[in-house]
Short mmCIF file of C-alpha atoms in Angstrom, two decimals:
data_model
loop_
_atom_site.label_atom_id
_atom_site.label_comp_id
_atom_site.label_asym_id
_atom_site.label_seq_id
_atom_site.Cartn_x
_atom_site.Cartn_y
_atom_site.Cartn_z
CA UNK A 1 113.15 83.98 107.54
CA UNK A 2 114.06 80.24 106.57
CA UNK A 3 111.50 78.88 103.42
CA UNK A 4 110.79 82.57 102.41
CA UNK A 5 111.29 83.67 99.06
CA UNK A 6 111.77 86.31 96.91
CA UNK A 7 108.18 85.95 95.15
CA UNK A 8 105.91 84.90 98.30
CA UNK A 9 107.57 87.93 100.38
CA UNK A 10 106.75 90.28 97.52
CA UNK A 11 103.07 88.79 96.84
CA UNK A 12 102.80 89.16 100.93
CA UNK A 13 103.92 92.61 100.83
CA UNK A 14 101.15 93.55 97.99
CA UNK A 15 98.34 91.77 100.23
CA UNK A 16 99.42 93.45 103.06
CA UNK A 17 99.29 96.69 101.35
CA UNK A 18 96.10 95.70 99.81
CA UNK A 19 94.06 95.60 103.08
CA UNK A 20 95.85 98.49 104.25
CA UNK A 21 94.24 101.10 101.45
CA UNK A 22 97.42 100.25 99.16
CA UNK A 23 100.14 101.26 101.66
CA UNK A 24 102.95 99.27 102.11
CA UNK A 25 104.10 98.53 105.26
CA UNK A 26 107.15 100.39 106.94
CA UNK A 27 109.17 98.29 108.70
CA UNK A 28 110.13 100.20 111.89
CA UNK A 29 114.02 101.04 112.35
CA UNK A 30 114.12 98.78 115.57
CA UNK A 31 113.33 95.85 113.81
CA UNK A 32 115.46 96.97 110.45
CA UNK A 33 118.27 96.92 112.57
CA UNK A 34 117.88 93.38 113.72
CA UNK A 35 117.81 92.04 110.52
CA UNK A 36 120.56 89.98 109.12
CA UNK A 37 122.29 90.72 105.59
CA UNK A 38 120.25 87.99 103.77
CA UNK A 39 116.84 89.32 105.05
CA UNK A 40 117.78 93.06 104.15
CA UNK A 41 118.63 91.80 100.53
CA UNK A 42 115.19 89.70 100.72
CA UNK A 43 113.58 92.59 101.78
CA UNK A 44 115.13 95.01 99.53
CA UNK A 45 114.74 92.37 96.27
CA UNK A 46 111.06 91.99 96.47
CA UNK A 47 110.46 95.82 96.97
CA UNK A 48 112.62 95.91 94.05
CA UNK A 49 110.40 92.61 92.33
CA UNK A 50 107.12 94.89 92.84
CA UNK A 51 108.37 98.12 91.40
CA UNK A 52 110.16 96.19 88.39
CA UNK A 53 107.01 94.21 87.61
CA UNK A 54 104.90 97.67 88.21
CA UNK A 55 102.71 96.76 91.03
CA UNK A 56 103.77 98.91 93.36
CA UNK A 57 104.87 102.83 92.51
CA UNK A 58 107.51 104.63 95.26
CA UNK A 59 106.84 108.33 95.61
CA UNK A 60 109.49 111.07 95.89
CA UNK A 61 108.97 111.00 100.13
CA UNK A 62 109.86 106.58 100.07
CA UNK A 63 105.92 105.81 100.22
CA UNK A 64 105.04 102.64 98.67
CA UNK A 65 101.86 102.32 97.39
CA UNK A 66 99.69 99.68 95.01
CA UNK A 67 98.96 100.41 91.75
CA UNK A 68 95.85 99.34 89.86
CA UNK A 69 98.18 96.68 88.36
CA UNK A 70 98.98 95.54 91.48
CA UNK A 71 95.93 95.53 93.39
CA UNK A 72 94.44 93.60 90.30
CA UNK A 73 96.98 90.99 90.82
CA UNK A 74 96.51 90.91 94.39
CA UNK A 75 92.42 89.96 93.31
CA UNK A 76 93.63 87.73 90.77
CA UNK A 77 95.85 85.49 93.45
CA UNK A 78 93.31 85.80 96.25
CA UNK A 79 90.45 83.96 93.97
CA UNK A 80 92.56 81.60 92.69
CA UNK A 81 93.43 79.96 96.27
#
């Protein structure tokens, strides 16, 4: 995942989630496994990025799902390109 950071993984994660009715994605266990260390921690980090900065919320079953925070800041990025 070479030129991928932190930031632009989480903000793809939101818009993602934001065309999907606020659900994040899952990433399936076949592909989880073939990750390498440093994409687990990017993957982990920016899960970790959205919940800190309160755009996404994690219920008690591990669903992610946008807030109204988060789907606002999704709006605000998309009409700023």
């Amino acid at each position: 995942m070479r030129g991928v950071t932190l930031e632009t993984l989480a903000q793809a994660l939101m818009s993602t989630a934001y065309d999907r009715n606020g659900l994040l994605p899952v990433v399936h266990p076949a592909i989880s496994n073939r990750l390498s260390q440093a994409e687990r921690t990017l993957l982990d980090g920016s899960e970790e990025l959205l919940l800190a900065n309160s755009w996404i919320e994690k219920s008690s079953d591990g669903v992610c799902v946008l807030t109204e925070t988060g789907r606002a800041e999704v709006e605000r990025r998309r009409q700023s390109l």
